[in-house]
PDB file of C-alpha atoms in Angstrom:
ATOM      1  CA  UNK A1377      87.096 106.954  80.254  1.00 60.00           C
ATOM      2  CA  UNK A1378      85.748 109.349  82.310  1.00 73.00           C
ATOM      3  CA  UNK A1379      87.470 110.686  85.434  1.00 90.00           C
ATOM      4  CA  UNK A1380      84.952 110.247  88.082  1.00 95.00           C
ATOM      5  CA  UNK A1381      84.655 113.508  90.812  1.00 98.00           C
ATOM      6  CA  UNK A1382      85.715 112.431  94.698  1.00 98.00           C
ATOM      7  CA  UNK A1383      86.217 114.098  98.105  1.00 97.00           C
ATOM      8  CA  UNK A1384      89.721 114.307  96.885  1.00 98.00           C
ATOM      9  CA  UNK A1385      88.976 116.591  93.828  1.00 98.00           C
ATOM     10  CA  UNK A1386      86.940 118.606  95.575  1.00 98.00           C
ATOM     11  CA  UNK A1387      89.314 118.970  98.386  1.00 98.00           C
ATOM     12  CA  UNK A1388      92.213 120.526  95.667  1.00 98.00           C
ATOM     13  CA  UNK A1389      89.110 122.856  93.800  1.00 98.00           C
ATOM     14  CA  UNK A1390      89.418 124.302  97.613  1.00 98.00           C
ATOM     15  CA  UNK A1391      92.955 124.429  97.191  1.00 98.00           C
ATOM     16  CA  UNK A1392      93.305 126.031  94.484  1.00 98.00           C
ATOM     17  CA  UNK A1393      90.114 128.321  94.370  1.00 97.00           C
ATOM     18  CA  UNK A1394      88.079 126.862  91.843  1.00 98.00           C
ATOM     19  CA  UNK A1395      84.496 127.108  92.811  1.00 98.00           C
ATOM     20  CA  UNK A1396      82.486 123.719  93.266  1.00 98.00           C
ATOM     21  CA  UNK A1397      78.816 123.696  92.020  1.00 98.00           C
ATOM     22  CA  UNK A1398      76.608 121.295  93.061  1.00 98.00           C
ATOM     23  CA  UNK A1399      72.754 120.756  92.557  1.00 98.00           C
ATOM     24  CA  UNK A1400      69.738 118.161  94.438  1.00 98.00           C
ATOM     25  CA  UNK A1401      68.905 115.957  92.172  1.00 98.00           C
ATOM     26  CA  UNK A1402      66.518 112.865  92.528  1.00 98.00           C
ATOM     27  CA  UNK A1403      66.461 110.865  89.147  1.00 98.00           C
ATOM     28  CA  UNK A1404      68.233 109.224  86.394  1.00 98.00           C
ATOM     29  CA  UNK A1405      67.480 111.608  83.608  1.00 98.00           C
ATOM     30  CA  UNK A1406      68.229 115.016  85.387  1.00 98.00           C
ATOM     31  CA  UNK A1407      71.143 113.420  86.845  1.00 98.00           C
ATOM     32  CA  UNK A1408      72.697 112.613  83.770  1.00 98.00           C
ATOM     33  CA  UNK A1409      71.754 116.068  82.350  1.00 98.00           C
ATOM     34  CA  UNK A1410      73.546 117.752  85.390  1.00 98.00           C
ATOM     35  CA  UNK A1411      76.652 115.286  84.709  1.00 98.00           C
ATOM     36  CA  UNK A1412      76.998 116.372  81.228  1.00 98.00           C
ATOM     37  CA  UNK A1413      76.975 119.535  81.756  1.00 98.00           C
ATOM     38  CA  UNK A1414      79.767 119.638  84.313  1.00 98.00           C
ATOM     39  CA  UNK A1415      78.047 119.826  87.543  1.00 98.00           C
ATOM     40  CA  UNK A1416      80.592 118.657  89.927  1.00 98.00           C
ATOM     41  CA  UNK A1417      78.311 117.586  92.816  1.00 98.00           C
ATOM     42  CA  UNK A1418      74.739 115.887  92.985  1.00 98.00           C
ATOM     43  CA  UNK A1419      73.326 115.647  96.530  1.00 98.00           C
ATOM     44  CA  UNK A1420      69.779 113.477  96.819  1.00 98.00           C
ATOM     45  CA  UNK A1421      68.245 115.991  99.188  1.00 96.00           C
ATOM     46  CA  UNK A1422      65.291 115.385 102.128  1.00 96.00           C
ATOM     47  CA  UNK A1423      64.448 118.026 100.295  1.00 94.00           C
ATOM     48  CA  UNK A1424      62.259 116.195  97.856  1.00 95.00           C
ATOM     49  CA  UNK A1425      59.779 116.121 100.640  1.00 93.00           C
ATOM     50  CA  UNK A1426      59.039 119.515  99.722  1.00 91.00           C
ATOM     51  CA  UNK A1427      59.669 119.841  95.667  1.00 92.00           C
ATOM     52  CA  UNK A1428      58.703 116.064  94.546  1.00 93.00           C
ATOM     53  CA  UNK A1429      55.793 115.052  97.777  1.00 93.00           C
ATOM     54  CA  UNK A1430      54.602 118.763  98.188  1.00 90.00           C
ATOM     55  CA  UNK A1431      55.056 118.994 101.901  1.00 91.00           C
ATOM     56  CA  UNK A1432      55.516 121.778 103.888  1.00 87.00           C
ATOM     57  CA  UNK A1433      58.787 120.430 105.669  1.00 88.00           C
ATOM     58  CA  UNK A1434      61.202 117.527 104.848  1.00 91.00           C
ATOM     59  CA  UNK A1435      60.638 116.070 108.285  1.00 92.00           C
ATOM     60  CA  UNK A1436      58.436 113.111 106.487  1.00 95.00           C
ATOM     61  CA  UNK A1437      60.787 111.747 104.208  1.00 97.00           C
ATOM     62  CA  UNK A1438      62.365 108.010 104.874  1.00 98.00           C
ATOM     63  CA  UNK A1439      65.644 106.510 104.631  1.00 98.00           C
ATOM     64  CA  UNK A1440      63.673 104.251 101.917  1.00 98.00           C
ATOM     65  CA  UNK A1441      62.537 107.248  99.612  1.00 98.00           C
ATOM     66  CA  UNK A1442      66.172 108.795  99.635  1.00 98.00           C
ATOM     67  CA  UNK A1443      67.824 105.118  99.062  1.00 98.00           C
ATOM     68  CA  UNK A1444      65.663 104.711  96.343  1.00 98.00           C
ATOM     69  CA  UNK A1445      66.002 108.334  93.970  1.00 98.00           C
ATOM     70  CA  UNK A1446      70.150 107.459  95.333  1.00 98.00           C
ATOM     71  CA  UNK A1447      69.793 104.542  93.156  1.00 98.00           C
ATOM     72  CA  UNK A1448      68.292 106.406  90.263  1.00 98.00           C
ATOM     73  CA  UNK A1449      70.357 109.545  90.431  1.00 98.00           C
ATOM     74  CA  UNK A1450      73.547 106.936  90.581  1.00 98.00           C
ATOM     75  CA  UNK A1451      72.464 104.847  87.075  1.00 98.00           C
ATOM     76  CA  UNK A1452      72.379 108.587  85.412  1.00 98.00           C
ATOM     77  CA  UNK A1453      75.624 109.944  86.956  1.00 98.00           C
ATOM     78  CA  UNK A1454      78.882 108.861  85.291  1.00 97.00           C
ATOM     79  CA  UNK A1455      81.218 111.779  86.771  1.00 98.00           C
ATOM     80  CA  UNK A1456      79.744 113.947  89.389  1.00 98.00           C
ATOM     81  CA  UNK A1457      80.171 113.124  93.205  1.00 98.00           C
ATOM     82  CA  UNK A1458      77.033 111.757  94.727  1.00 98.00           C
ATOM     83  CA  UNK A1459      75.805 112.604  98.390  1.00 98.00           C
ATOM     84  CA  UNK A1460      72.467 111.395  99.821  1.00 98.00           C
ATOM     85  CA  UNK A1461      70.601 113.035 102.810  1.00 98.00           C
ATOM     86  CA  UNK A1462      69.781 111.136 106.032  1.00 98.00           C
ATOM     87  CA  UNK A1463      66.283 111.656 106.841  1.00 97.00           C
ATOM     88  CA  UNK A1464      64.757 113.391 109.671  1.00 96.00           C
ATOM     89  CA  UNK A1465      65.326 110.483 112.915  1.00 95.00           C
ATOM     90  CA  UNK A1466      67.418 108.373 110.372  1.00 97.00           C
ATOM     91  CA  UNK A1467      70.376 109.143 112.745  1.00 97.00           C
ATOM     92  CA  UNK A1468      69.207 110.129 116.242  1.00 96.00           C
ATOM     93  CA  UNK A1469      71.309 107.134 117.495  1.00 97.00           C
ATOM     94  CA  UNK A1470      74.686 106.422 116.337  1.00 97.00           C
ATOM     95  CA  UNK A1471      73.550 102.382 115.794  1.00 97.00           C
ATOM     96  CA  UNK A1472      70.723 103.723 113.755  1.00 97.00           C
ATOM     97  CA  UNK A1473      73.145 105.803 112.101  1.00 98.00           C
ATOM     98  CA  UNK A1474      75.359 102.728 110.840  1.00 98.00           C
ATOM     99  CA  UNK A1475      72.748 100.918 109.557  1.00 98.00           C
ATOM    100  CA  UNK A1476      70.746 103.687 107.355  1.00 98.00           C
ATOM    101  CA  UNK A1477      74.247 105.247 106.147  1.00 98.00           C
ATOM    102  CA  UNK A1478      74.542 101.362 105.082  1.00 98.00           C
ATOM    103  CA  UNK A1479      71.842 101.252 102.694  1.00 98.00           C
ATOM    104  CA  UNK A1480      72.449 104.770 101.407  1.00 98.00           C
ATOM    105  CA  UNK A1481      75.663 103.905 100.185  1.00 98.00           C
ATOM    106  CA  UNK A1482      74.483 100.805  99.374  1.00 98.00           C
ATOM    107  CA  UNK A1483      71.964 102.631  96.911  1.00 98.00           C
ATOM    108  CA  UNK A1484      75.418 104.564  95.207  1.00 98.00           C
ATOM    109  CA  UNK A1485      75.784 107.494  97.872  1.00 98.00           C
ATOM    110  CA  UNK A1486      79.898 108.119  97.634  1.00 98.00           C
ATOM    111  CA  UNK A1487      79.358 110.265 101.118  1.00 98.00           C
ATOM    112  CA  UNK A1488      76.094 111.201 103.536  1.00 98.00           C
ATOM    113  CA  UNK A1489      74.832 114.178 105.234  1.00 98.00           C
ATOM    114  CA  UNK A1490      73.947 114.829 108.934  1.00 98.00           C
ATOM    115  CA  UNK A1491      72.194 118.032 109.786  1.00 96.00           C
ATOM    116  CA  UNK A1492      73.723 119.596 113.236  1.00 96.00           C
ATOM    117  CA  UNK A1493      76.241 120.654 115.540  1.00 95.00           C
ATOM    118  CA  UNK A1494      78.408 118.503 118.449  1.00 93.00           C
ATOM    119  CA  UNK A1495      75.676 116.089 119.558  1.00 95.00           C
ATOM    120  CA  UNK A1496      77.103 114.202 116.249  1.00 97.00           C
ATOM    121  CA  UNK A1497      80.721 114.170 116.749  1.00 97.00           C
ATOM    122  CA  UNK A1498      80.339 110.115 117.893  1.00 98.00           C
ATOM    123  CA  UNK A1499      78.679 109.100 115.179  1.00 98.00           C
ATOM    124  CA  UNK A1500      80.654 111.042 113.057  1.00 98.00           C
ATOM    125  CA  UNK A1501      83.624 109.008 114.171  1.00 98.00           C
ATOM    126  CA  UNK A1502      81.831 105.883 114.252  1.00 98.00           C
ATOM    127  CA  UNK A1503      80.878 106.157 110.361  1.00 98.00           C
ATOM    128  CA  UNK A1504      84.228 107.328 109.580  1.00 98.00           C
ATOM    129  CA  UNK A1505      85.608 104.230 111.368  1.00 97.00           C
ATOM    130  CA  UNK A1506      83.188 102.375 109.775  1.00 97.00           C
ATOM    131  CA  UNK A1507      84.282 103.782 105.996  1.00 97.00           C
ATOM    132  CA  UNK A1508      81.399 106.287 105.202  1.00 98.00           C
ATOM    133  CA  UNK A1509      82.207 109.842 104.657  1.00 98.00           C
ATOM    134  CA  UNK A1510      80.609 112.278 106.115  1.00 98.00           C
ATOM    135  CA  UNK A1511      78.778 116.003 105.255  1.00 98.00           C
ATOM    136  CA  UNK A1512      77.596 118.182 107.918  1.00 98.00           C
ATOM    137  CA  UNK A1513      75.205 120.590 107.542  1.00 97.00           C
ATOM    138  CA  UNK A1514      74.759 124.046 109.697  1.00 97.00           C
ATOM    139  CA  UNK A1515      72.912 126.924 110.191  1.00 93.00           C
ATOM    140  CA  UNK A1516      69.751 126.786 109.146  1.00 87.00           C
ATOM    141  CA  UNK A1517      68.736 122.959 109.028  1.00 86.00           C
ATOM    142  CA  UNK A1518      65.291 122.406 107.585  1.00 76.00           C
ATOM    143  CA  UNK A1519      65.471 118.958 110.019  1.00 76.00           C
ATOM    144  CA  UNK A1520      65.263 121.171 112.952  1.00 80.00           C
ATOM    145  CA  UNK A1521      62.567 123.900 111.716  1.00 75.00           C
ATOM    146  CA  UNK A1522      59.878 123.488 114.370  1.00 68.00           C
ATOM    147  CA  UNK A1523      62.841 123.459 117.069  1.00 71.00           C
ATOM    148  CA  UNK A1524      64.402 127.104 115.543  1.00 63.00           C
ATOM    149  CA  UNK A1525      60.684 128.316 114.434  1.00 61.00           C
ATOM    150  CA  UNK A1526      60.719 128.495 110.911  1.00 57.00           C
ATOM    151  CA  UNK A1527      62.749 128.832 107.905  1.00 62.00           C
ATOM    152  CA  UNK A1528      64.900 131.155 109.582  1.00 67.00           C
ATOM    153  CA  UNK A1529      68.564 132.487 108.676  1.00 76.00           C
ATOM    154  CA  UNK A1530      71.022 131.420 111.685  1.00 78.00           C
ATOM    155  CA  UNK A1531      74.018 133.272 112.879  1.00 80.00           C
ATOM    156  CA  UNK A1532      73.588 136.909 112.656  1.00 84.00           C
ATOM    157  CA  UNK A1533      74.230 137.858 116.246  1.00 88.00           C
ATOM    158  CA  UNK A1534      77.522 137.815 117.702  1.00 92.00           C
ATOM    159  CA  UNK A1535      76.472 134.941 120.207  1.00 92.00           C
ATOM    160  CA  UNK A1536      75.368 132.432 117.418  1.00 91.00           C
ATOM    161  CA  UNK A1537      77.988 133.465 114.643  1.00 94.00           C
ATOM    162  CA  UNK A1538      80.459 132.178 117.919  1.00 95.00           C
ATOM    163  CA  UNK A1539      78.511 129.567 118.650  1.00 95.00           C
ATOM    164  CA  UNK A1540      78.672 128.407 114.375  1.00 95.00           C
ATOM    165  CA  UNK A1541      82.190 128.603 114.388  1.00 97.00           C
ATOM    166  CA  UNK A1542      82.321 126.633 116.730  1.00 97.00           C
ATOM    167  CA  UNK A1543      80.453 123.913 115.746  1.00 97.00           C
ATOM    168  CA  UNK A1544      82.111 123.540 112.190  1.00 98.00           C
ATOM    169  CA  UNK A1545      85.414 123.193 113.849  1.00 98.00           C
ATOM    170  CA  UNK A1546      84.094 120.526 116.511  1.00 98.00           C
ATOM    171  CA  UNK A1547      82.437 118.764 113.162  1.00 98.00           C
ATOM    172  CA  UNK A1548      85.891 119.047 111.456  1.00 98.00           C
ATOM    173  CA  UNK A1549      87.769 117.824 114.380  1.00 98.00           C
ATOM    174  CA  UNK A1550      84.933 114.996 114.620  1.00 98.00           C
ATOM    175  CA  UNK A1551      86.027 114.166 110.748  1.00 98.00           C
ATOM    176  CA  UNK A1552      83.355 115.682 108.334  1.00 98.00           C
ATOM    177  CA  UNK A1553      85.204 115.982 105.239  1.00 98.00           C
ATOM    178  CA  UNK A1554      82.538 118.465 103.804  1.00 98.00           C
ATOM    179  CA  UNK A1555      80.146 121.004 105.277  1.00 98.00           C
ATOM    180  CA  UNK A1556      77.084 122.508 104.235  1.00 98.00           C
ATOM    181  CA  UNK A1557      76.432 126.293 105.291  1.00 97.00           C
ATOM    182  CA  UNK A1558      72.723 127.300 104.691  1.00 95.00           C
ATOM    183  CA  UNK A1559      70.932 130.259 105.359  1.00 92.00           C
ATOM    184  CA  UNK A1560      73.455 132.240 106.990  1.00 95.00           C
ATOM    185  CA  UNK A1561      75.188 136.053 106.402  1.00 94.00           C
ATOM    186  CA  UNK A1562      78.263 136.018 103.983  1.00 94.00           C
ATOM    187  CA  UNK A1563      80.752 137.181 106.133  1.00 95.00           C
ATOM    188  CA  UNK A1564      80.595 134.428 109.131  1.00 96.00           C
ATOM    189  CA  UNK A1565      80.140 132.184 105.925  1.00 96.00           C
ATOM    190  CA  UNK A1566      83.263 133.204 104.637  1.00 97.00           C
ATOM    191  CA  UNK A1567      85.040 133.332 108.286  1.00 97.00           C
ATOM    192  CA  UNK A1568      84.395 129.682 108.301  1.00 98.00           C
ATOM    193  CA  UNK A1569      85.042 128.499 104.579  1.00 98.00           C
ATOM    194  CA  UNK A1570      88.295 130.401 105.745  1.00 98.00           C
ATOM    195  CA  UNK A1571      89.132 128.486 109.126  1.00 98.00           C
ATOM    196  CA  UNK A1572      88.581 124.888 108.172  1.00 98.00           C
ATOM    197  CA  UNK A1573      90.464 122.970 105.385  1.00 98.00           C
ATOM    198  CA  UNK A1574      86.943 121.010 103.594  1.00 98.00           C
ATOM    199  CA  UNK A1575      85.002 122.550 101.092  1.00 98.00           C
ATOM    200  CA  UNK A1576      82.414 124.258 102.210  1.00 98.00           C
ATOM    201  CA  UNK A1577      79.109 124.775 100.336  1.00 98.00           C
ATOM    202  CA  UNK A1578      76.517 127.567 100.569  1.00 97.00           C
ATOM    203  CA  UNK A1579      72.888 128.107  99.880  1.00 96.00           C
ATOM    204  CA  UNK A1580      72.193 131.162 100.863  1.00 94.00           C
ATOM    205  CA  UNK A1581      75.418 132.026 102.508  1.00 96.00           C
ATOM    206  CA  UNK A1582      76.945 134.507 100.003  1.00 95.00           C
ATOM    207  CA  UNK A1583      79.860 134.014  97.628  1.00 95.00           C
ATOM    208  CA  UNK A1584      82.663 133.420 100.138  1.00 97.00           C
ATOM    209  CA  UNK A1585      81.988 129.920 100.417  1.00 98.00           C
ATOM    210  CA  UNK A1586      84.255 126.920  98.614  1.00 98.00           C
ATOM    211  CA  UNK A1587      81.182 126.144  96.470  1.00 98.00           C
ATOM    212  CA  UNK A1588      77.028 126.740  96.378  1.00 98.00           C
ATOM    213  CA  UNK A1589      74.086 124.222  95.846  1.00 98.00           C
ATOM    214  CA  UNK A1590      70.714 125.031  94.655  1.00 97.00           C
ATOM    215  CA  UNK A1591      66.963 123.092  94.858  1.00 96.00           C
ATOM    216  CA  UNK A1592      67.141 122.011  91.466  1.00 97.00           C
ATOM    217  CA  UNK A1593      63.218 122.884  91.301  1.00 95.00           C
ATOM    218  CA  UNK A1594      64.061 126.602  92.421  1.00 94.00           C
ATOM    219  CA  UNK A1595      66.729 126.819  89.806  1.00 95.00           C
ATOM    220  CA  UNK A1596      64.738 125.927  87.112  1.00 96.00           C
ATOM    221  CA  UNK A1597      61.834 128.184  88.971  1.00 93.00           C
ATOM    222  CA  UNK A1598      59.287 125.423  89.013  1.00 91.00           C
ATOM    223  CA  UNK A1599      59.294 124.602  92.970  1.00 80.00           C
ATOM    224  CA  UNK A1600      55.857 124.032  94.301  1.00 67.00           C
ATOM    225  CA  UNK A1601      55.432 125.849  97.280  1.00 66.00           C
ATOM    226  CA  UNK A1602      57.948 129.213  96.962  1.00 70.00           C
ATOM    227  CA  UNK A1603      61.391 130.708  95.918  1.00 78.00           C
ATOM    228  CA  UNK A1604      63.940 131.420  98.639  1.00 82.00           C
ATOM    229  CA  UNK A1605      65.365 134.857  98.293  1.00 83.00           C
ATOM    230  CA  UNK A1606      68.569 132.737  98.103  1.00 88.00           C
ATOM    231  CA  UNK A1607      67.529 130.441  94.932  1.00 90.00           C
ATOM    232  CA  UNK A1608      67.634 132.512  91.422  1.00 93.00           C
ATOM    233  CA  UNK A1609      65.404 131.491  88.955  1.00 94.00           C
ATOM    234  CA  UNK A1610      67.761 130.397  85.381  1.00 96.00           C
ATOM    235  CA  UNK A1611      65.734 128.741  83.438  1.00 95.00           C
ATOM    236  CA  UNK A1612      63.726 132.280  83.189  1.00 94.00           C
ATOM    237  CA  UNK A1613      67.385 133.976  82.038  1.00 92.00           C
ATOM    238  CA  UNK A1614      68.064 131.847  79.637  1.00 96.00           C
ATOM    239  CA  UNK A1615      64.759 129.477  78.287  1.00 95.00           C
ATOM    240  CA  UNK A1616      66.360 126.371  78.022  1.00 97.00           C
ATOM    241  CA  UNK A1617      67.041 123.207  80.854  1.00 97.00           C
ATOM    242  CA  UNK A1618      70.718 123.102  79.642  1.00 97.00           C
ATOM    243  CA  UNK A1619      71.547 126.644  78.675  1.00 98.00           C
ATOM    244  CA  UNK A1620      70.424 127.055  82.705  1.00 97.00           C
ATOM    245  CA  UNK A1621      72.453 124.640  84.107  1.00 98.00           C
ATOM    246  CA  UNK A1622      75.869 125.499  81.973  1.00 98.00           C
ATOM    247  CA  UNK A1623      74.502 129.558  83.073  1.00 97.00           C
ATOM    248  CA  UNK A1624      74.455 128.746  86.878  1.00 98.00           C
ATOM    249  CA  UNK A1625      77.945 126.971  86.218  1.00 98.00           C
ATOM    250  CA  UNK A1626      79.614 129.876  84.700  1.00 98.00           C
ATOM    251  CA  UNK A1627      77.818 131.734  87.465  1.00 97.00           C
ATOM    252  CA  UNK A1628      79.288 130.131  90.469  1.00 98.00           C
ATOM    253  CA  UNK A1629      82.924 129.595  89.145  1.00 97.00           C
ATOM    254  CA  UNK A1630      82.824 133.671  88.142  1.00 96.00           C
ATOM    255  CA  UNK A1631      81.854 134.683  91.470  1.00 95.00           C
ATOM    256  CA  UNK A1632      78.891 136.000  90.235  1.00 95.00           C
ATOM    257  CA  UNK A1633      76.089 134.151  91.799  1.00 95.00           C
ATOM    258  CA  UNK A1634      74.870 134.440  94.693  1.00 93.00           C
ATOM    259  CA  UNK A1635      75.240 138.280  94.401  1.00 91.00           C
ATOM    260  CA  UNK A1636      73.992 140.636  97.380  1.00 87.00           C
ATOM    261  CA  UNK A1637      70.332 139.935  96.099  1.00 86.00           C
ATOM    262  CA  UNK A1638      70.772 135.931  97.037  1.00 86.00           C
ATOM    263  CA  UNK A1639      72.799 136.827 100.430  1.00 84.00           C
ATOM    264  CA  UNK A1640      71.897 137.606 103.701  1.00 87.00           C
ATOM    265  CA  UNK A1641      73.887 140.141 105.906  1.00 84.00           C
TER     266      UNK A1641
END
């Protein structure tokens, strides 16, 4: 039988230093080619606004689209732990929160994820409470992208890396039991990954991090609208779907990617 990946797993590949990799996916197929070959984490991303709908943002996605590719990325997933987005406005109150977090999990989400600092510590506890795990999500949060002005990396003056720190440890405090770092320089990513006891997982954070996550569409180089300096293109190295996946594995867990070329300072 196979041993299914939880929170707990992930919270002893911390532990002990083993690097987590973890990849969007949105169907049944690439889900169950991601399981196979070890991925250990599958998050249904509001990014699929952007790769899958061809928008310039995520802020149009619905709770309905990400239920929905949940359900199909759960029917193809057998081992790896499954986390589903909550859309743009999906959570702005903490009622609204409960009841969209409801069908997500519903839909085969083991966890969701909530993009932003201390406004969310109630809800937070009010979906812990309530048994759904949470995932925040910092730095640069594509949710927020007319608010910060763009696609912008987050933290690289002394006043915001503070300000960052501070906001993982009021999300930890609030109960997250895993945080996403995007877009921000390697060393305030590893300062963090450092101070709190969750896994953390980068995208374009640098190497220090617990674990990184990559746009399925940029890993495989096939995204429609660009490649983040952050995303590294695998399917190019190697010419094969599962020689790229097992090749951004062996990758993460070596310390290898990101390198300096896929970090920001």
């Amino acid at each position: 039988m196979t041993k299914k990946t939880t929170i707990s797993t992930l919270l002893k590949m911390k532990q002990q230093n083993q690097k987590i990799t973890a990849l969007t996916a949105y169907d049944a197929s690439f889900a169950k080619l991601f399981d196979e070959q070890g991925v250990d984490m599958m998050l249904i991303g509001d990014s699929l606004g952007m790769v899958l709908q061809g928008s310039d943002d995520t802020l149009s996605v619905t709770i309905d689209e990400i239920a929905y590719h949940t359900r199909a990325v759960r029917k193809g997933t057998q081992r790896a732990f499954v986390v589903a987005d909550m859309p743009f406005m999906s959570y702005a109150t903490v009622e609204q929160s409960y009841t969209n977090a409801a069908a997500l999990m519903a839909a085969g989400a083991s966890m969701v994820k909530v993009e932003g600092g201390d406004w969310l510590i109630d809800t937070i506890r009010g979906l812990n409470l309530r048994g759904v795990p949470v995932c925040g999500h910092l730095g640069l949060t594509p949710q927020s992208v007319h608010v910060i002005g763009g696609f912008k990396v987050q933290g690289r003056d002394d006043l915001q890396a503070e300000q960052l720190m501070e906001q993982a440890l009021a999300l930890v405090q609030a109960g997250i039991q895993m945080l996403v770092l995007e877009c921000v320089p390697t060393a305030l990513a590893s300062k963090i990954s450092q101070a709190v006891a969750i896994p953390v997982i980068g995208i374009g954070a640098g190497s220090g991090t617990d674990g990184q996550i990559l746009v399925m569409h940029d890993m495989f180089g096939i995204s429609a609208n660009y490649m983040p300096k952050f995303s590294k293109n695998y399917l190019e190295q190697t010419g094969d779907i599962r020689e790229a996946v097992k090749a951004y594995i062996e990758e993460v867990q070596s310390g290898a990617f990101p390198s300096e070329q896929h970090s920001f300072n």
